Coordinates of C-alpha atoms in Angstrom, one line a residue:
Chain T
X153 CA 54.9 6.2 -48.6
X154 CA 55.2 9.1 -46.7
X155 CA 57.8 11.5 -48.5
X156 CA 59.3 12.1 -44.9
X157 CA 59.5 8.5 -43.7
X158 CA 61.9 8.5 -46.5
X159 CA 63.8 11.5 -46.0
X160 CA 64.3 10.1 -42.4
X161 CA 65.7 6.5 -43.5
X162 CA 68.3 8.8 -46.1
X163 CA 69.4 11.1 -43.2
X164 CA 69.9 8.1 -40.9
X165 CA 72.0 6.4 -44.0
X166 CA 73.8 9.3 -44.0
X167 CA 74.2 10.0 -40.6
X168 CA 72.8 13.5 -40.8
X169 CA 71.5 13.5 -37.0
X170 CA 69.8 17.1 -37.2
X171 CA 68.5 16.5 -40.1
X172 CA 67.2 12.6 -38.7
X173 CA 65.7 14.4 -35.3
X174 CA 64.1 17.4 -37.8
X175 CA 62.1 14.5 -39.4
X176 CA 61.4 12.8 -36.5
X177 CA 59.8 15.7 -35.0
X178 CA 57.8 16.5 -38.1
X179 CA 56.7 12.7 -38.5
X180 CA 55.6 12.8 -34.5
X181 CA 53.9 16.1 -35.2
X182 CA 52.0 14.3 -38.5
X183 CA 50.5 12.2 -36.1
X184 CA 52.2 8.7 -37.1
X185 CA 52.8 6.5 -34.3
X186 CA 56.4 6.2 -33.1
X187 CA 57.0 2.4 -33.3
X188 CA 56.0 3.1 -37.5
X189 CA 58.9 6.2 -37.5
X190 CA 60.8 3.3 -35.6
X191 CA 59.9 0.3 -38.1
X192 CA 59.7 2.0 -41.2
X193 CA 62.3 4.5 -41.5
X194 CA 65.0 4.1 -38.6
X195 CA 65.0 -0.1 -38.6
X196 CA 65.2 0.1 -42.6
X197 CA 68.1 3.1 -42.9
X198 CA 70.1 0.8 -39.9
X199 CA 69.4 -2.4 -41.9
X200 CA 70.5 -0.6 -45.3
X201 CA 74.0 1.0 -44.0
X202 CA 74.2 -2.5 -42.1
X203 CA 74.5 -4.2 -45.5
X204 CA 76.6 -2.0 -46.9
X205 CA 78.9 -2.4 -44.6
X206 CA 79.3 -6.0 -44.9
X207 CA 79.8 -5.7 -48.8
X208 CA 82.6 -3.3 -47.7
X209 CA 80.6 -0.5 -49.0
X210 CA 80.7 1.9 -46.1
X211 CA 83.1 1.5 -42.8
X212 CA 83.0 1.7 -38.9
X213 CA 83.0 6.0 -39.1
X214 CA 79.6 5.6 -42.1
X215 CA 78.2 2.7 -39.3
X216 CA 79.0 4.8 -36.4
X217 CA 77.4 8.1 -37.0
X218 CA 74.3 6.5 -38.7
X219 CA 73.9 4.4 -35.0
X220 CA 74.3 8.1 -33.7
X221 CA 71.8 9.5 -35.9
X222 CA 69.4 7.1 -35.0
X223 CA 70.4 7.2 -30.8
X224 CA 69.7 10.7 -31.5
X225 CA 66.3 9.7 -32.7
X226 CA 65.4 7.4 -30.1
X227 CA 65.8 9.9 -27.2
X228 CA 62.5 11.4 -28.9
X229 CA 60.9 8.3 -29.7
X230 CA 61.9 5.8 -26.5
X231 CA 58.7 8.0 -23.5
X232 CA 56.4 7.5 -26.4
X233 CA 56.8 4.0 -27.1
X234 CA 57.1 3.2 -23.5
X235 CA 53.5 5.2 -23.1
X236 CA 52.2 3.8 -25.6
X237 CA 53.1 0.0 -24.2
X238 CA 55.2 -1.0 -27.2
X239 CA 57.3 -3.7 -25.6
X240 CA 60.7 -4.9 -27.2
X241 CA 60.5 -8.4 -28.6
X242 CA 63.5 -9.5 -27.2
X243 CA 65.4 -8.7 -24.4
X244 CA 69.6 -9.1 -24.5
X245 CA 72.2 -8.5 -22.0
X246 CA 75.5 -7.6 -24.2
X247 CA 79.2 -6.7 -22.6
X248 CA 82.8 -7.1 -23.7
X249 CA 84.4 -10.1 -21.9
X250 CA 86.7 -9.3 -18.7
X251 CA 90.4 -8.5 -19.2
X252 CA 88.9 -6.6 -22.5
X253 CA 88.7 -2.7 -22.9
X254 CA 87.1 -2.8 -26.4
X255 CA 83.7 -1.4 -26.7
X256 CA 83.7 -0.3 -30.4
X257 CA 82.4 -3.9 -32.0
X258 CA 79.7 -4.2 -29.0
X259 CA 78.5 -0.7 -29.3
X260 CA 77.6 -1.3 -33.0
X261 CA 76.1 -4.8 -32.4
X262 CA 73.8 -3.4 -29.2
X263 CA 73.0 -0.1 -31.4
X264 CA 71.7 -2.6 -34.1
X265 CA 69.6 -4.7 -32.0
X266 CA 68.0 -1.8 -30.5
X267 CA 67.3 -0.9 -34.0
X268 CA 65.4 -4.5 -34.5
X269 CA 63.3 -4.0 -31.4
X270 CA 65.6 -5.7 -28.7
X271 CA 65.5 -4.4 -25.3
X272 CA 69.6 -4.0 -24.6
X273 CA 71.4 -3.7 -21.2
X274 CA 74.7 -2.8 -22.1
X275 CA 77.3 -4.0 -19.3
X276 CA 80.4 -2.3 -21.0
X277 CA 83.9 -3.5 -21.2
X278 CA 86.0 -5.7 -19.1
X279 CA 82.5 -7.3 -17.9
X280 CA 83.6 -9.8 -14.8
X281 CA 81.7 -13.5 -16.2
X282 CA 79.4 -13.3 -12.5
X283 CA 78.0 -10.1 -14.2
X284 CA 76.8 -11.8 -17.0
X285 CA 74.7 -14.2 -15.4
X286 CA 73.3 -11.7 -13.1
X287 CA 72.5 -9.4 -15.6
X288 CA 70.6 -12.3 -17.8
X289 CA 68.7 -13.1 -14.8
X290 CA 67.9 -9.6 -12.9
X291 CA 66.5 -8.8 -16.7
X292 CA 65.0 -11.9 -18.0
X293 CA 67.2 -11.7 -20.8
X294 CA 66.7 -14.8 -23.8
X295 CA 70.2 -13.8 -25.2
X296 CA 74.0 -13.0 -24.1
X297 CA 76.2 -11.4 -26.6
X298 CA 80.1 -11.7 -25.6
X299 CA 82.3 -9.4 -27.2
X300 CA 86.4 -9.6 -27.6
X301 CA 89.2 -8.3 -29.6
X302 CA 91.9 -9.5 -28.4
X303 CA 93.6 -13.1 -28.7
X304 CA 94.3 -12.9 -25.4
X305 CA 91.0 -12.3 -23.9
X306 CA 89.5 -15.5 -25.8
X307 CA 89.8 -17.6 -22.7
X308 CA 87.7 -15.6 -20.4
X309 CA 85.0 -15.8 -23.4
X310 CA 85.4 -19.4 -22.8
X311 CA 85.0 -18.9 -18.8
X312 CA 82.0 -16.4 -19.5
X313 CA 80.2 -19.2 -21.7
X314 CA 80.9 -22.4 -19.0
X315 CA 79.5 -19.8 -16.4
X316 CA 76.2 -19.0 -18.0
X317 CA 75.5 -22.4 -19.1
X318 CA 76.1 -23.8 -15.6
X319 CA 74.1 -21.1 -14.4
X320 CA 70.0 -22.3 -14.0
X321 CA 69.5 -19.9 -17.1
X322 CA 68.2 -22.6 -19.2
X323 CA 66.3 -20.4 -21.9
X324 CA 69.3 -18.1 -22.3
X325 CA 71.1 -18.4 -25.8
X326 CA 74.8 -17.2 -26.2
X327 CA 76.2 -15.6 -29.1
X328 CA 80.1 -14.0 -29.6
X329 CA 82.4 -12.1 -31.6
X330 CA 84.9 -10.1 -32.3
X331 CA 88.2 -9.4 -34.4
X332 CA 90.1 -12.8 -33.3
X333 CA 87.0 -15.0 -32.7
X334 CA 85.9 -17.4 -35.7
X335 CA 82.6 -20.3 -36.2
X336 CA 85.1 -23.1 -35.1
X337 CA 86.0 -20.9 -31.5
X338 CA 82.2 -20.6 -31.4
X339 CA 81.4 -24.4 -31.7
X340 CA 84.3 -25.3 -29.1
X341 CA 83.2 -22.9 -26.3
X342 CA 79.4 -24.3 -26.9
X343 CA 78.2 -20.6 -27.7
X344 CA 74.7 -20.8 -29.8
X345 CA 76.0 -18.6 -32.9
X346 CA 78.4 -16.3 -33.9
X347 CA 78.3 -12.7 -36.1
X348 CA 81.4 -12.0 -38.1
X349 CA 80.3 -8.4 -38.2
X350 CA 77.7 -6.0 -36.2
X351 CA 75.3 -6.0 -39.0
X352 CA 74.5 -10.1 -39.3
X353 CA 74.4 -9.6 -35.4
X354 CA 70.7 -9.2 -35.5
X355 CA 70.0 -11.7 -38.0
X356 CA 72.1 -14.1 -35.8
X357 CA 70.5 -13.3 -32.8
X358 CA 66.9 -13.7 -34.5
X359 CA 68.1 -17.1 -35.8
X360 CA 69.1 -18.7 -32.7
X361 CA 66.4 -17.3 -31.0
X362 CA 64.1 -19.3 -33.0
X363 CA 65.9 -22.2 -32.7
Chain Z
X102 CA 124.9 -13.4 -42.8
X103 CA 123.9 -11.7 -39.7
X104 CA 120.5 -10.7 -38.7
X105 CA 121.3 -6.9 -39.7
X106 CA 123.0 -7.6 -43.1
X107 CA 120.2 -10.4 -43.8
X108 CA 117.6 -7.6 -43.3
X109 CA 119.3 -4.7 -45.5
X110 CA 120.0 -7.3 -47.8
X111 CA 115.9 -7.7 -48.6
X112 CA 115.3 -3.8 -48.4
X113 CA 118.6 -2.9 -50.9
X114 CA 117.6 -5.4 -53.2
X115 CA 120.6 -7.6 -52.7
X116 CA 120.1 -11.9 -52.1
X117 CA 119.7 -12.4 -48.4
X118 CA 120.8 -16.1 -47.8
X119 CA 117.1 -17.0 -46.5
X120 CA 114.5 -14.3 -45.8
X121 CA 114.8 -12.3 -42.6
X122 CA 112.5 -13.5 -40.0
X123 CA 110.5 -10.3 -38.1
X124 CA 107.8 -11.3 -36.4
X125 CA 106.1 -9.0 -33.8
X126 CA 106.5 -10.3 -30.6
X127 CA 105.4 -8.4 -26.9
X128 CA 103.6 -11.3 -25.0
X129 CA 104.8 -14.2 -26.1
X130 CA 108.6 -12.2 -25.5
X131 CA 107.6 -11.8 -22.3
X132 CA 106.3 -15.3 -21.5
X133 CA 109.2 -16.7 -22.9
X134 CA 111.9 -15.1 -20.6
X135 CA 108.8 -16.1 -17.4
X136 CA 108.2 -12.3 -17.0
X137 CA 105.0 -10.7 -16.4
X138 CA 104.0 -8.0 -19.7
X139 CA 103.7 -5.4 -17.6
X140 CA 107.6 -5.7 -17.0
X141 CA 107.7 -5.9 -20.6
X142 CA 105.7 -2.9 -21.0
X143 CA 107.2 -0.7 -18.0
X144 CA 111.4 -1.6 -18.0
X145 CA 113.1 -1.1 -21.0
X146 CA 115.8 -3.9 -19.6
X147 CA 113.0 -6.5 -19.6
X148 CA 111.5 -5.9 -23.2
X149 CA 115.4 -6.0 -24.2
X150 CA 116.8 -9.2 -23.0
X151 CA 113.3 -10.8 -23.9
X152 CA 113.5 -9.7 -27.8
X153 CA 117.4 -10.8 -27.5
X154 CA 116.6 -14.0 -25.7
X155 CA 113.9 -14.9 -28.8
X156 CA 116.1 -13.2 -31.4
X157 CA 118.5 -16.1 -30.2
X158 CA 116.3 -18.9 -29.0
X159 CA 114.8 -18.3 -32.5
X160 CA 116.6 -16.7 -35.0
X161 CA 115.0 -14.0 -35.3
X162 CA 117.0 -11.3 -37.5
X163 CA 115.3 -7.8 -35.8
X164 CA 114.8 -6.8 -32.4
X165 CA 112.3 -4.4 -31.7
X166 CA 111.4 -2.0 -29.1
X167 CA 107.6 -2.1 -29.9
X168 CA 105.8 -3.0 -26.7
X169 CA 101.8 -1.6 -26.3
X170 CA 100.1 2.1 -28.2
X171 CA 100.4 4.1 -25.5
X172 CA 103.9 5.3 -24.9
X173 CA 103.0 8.3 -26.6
X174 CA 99.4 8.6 -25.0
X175 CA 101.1 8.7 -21.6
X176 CA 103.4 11.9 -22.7
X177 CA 100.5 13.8 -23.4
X178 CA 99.1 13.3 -20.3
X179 CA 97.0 10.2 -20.2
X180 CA 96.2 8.3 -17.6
X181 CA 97.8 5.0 -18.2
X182 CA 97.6 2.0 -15.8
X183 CA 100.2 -0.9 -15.6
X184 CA 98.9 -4.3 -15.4
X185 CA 101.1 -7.2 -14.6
X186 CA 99.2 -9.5 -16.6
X187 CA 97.5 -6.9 -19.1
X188 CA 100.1 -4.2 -19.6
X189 CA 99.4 -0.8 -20.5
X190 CA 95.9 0.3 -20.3
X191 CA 94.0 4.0 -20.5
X192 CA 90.6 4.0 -19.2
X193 CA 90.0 7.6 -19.8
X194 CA 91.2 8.9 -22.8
X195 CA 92.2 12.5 -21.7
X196 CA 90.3 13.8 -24.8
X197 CA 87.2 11.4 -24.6
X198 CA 85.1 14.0 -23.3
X199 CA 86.0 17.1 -24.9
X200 CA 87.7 17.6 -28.0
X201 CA 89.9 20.2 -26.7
X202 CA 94.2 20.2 -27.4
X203 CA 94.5 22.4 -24.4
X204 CA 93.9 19.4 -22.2
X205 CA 97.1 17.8 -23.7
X206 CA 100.3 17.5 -22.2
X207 CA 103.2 18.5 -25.0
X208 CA 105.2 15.2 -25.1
X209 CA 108.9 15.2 -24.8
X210 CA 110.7 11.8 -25.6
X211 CA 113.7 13.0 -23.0
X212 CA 111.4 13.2 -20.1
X213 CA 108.2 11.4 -20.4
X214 CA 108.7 8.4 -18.5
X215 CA 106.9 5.8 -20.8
X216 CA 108.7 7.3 -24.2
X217 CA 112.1 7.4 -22.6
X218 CA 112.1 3.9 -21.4
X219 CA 111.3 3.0 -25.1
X220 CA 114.6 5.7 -26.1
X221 CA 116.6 3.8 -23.2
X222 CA 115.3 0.5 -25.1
X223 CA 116.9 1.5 -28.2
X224 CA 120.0 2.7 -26.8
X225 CA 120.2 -0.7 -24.9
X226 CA 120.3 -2.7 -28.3
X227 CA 122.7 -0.6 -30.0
X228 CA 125.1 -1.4 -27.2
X229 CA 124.2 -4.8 -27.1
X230 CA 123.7 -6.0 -30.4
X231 CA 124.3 -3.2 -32.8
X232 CA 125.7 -4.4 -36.6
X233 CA 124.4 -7.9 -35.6
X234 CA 120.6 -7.2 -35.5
X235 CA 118.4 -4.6 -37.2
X236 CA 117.0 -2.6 -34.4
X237 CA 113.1 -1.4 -34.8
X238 CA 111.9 1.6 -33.0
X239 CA 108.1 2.1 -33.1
X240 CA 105.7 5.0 -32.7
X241 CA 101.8 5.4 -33.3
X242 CA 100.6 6.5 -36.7
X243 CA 98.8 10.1 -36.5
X244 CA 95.5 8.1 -36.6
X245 CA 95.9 5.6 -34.0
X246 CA 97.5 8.5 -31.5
X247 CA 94.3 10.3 -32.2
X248 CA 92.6 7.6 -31.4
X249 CA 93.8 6.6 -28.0
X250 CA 93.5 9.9 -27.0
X251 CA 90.2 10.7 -28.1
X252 CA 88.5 7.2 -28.4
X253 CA 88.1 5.8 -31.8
X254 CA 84.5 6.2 -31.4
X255 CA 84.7 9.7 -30.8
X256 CA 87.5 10.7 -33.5
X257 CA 85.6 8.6 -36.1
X258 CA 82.6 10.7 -35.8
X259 CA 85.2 13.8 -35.7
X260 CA 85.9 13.0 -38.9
X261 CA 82.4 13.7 -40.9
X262 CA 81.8 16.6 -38.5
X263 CA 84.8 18.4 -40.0
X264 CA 85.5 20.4 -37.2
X265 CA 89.2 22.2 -37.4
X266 CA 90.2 21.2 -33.9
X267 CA 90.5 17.4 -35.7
X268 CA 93.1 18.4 -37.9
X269 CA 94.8 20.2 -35.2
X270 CA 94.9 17.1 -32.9
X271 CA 95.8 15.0 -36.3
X272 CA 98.9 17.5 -37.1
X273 CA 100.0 17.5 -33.1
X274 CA 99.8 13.4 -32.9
X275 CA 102.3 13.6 -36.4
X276 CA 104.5 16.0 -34.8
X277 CA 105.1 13.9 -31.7
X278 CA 105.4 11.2 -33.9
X279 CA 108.5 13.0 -35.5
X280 CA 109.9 14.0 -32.5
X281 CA 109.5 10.1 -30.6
X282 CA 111.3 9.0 -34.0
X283 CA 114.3 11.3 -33.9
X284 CA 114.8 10.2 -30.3
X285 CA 115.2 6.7 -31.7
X286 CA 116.6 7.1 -34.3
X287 CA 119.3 9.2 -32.8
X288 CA 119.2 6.3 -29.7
X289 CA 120.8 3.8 -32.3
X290 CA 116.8 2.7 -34.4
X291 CA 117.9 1.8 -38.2
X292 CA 114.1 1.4 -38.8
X293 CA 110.5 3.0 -37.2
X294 CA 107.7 0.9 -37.3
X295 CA 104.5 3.1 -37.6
X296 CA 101.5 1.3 -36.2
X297 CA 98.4 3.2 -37.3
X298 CA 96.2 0.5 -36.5
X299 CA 92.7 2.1 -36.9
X300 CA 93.1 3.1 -40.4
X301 CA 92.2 0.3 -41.8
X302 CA 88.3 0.9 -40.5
X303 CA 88.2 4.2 -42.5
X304 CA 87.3 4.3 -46.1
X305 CA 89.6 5.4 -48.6
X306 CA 88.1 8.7 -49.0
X307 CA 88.4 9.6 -45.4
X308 CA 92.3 7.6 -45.1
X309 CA 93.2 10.3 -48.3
X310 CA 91.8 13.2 -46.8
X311 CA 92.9 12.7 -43.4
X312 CA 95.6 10.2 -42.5
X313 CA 97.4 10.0 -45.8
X314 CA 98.8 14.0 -45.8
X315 CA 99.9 13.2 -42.2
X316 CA 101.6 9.5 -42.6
X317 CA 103.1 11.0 -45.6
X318 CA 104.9 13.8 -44.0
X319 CA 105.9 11.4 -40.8
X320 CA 107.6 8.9 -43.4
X321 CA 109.3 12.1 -45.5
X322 CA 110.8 12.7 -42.0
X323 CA 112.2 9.1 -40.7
X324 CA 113.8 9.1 -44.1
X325 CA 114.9 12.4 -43.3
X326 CA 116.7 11.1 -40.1
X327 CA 118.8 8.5 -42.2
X328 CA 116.1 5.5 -41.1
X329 CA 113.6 3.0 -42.4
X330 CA 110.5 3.4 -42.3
X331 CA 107.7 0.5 -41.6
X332 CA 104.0 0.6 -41.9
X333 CA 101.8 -1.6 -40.1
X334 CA 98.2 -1.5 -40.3
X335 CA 96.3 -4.3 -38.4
X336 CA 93.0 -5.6 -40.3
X337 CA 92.2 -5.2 -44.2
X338 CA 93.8 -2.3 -45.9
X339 CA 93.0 -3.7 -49.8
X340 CA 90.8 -0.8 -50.0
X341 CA 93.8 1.7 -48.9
X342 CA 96.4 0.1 -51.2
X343 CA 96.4 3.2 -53.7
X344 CA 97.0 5.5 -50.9
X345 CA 99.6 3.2 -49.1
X346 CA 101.7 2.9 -52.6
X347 CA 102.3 6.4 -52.2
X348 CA 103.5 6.7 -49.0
X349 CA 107.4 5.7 -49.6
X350 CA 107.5 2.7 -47.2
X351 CA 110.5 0.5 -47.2
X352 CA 108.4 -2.1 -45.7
X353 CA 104.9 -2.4 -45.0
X354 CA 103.5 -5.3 -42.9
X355 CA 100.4 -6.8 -44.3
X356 CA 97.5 -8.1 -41.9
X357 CA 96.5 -11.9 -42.9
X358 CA 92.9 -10.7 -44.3
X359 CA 94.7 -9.6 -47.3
X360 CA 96.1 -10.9 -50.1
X361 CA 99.8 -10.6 -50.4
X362 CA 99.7 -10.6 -54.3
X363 CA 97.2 -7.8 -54.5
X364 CA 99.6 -5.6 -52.5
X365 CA 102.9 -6.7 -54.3
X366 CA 100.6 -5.4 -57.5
X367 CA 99.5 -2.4 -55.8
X368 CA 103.3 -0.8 -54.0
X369 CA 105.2 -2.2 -56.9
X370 CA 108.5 -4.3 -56.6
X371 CA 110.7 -2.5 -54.1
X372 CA 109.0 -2.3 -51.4
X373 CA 109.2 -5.1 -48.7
X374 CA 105.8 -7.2 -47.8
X375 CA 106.1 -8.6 -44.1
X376 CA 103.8 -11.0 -43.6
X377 CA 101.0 -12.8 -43.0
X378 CA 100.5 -15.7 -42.0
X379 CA 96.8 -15.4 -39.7
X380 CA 98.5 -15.4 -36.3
X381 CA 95.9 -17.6 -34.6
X382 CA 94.9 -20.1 -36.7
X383 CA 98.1 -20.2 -38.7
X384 CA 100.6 -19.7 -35.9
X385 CA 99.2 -20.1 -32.6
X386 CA 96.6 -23.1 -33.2
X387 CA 98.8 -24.9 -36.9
X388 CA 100.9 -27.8 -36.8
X389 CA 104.9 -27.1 -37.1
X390 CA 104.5 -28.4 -40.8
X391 CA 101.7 -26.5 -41.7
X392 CA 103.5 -23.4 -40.4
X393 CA 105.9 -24.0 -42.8
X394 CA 103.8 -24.6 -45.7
X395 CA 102.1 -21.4 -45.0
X396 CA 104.9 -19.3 -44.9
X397 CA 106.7 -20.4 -48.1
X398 CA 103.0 -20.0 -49.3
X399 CA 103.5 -16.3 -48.2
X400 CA 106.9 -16.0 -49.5
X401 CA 105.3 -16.5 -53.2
X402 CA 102.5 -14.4 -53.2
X403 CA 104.8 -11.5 -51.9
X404 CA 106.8 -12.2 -55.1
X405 CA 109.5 -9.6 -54.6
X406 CA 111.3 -8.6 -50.9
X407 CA 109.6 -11.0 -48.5
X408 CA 110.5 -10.8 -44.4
X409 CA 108.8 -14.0 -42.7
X410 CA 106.1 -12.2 -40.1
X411 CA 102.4 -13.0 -38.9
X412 CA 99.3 -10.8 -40.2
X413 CA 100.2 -9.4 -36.4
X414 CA 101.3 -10.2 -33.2
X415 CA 102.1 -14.1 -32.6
X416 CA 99.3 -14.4 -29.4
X417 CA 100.4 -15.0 -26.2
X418 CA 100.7 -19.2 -25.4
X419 CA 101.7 -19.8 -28.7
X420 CA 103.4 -23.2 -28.7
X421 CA 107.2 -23.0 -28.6
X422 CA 107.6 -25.3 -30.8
X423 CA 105.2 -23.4 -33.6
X424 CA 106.8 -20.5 -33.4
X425 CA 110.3 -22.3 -34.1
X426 CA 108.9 -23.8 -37.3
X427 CA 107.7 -20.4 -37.9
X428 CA 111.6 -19.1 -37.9
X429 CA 112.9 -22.2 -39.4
X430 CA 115.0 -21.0 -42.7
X431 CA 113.2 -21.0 -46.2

């Protein structure tokens, strides 16, 4: 393997962002195609803090400036792929449910899903539920992500999910989280899956995707 | 026994008759007296007669003049938005952009309007129910200050980047704690609550680098004053517990992702555990009997000085009738 492909995955484990664009540049500069810097350094560094995190290995701040380090990367890597025709696999619209101002939870899941190829339009906080749908639609998204952390905000995740599925949106799957929000919550608001944590967002996604 | 004397009765090591019940309550206060939370949140006379109307409905042995994080936020400046249904809210963070203390405000408890109406909260109490309740004044932890002024985002990344202007803004947000203290303190508070909510997302390294020195020096100070001092840290803080030992607390409220034994083990017998039942699906969503079941559940693990409380607040539209089984006497 290219000894710089692996530098690059390290610096994005470690969130060294000048160190991440250096190797990007160098890697562009080899002549390697940007979706392999994308697939086989940034995807694998992502997917590597990602598990750490979940074993309680590393925290938000390790999660956060690795997602920056690899933002950072992107802004190089995003005109080439796009010239190049590399498509996104998936496309997801992703927002933190109205009456919420939290953002931290949906920044990490929509920074991982861009890592794993997913075309994201990021709607922010406090997301009205009408905003949702016409998000999903003006997009062709196949997949809603509904963010919230407070208890008190669970009911307009309920609203948001009885919107979109009486919306004609019928290839649309819905997944949620967030601090308060649990499997059961999930089941009795007839969302299609639900991520205790940003990093098994992505495998989530993918599995209802494929269902 | 009284509220008050059942409450120093669990911190002094003497034999309260039951434990004292302390449960953290802004919206469901405010629902349960049929006013809005932003009344809670923006008149000091609302929060007060809603924490004495549950102290009473309940028997609940502290009032509290905790209400939303950004009393402090306001005094340096901040942009902060009453909502009548939401409360406080601070779309832009005054620091979000730029890193940069000149932008703050200096808070001053005697004249910023959101941190005096807390102050005039306190004051209310003593008059009201001094000797008969324990009173709890709150401030924001240095971390969670930083936070709401910066974004957590941005102060997170703050962190690894090391710049010096951090620890400045970690050292100012301390200070003000102090100062927000003394006011209540002096205003009639026997105990400050610190809430330093965001700590627990940090690893240990970075909590004992950077929050630790800070929380440290707050809680040296409220003992200073002649007061209690609380922690409370919302989400899992097992990975902090060395640090937390450390600190002095008198009480530290424990979130319901953690284990209640583990803690007892880790701060040793004197200090007081407050919690932790899950608010949600143990409070807000249980059945009166398992309420009870889960407390005295809690009550053992703690093994040692034990006040009845949730992992956090008890959500909004919690069933009356839940939250009386949840103050029912051991």
């Amino acid at each position: 393997m290219n000894q710089n492909l692996t530098l690059l995955q390290s610096a994005i484990e470690a969130g060294k962002r000048k160190d991440a664009v250096a190797l990007t540049r160098s890697l562009l500069d080899e002549g390697m195609a940007p979706l392999d810097v994308v697939e086989q350094a940034l995807v694998p560094g992502m997917s590597v803090i990602g598990e750490k995190f979940k074993r309680n290995e590393v925290f938000v701040p390790e999660m956060l400036i690795a997602a920056r380090a690899m933002k950072e990367c992107m802004v190089l890597l995003e005109p080439l792929l796009v010239a190049a025709g590399v498509k996104p696999k998936h496309t997801a619209v992703i927002g933190t449910v109205q009456g919420d101002l939290h953002d931290i939870g949906k920044n990490l899941v929509a920074m991982m899903l861009k890592g794993a190829n997913f075309a994201v339009h990021d709607l922010g906080t406090n997301v009205p539920t009408e905003k949702f749908v016409e998000a999903a639609r003006e997009h062709g998204a196949e997949l809603v992500c509904l963010s919230a952390l407070l208890t008190t905000t669970m009911p307009a995740m309920r609203e948001a999910v009885g919107v979109i599925r009486a919306a004609a949106l019928p290839k649309v799957k819905i997944l949620v989280g967030g601090a308060p929000i649990t499997q059961e919550f999930c089941n009795e608001i007839g969302a299609d899956g639900y991520s205790p944590d940003a990093a098994s967002a992505v495998d989530k996604a993918k599995e209802v995707l494929s269902a | 026994m009284n509220g008050y004397e059942r409450y120093f009765a669990t911190l002094d090591g003497g034999t309260p008759d039951h434990p004292a019940r302390t449960p953290i309550l802004m919206r469901w206060a405010a629902e349960h007296i049929g006013q809005a939370y932003g009344a809670f949140v923006s008149d000091h006379r609302v929060l007060v007669e809603a924490n004495l109307r549950c102290a009473r409905d309940l028997g609940i042995d502290q009032v509290s003049a905790i209400s939303d994080p950004l009393r402090e936020t306001a005094g340096f400046g901040g942009k902060v938005a009453i909502h009548p249904q939401t409360g406080a809210s601070c779309e832009e963070p005054p620091l979000a952009a730029a890193l940069d203390l000149a932008l703050l405000q200096r808070p001053d408890p005697a004249s910023s309007l959101r941190m005096r109406d807390r102050v005039e909260a306190v004051r209310l109490f003593k008059a009201k129910v001094g000797g008969e309740y324990s009173i709890l004044g709150w401030v924001e932890g240095p971390l969670a200050e930083a936070a709401d002024l910066r974004r957590m985002d941005n102060l997170f990344m703050d962190l690894f980047d090391g710049d010096e202007e951090v620890a400045a803004l970690l050292d100012v947000c301390t200070d003000v704690a102090i100062d927000f203290a003394r006011a209540q303190v002096e205003a009639g508070a026997d105990t400050i609550g610190v809430g330093d909510a965001a700590a627990s997302q940090i690893s240990a390294d970075l909590y004992e680098e950077w929050v630790w020195p800070r929380e440290k020096r707050l809680v040296e100070a409220i003992h200073a004053m002649g007061a209690r001092v609380k922690l409370h840290i919302c989400g899992n803080i097992t990975h902090l517990l060395p640090g937390i030992a450390r600190l002095g607390l008198d009480v530290l409220d424990v979130d319901h992702l953690v284990d209640l034994a583990t803690v007892r083990a880790a701060v040793g017998p004197k200090v007081a555990l407050a919690g932790n039942v899950d608010p949600v699906k143990g409070v807000m969503q249980a059945r009166p009997d398992a309420i009870r079941t889960a407390v005295a559940a809690c009550r053992e693990r703690a093994a040692g000085p034990f006040l009845v409380n949730a992992g956090c607040e008890i959500p909004a539209g919690t069933p009356l009738e839940n939250l009386r089984a949840f103050c029912q006497p051991l």
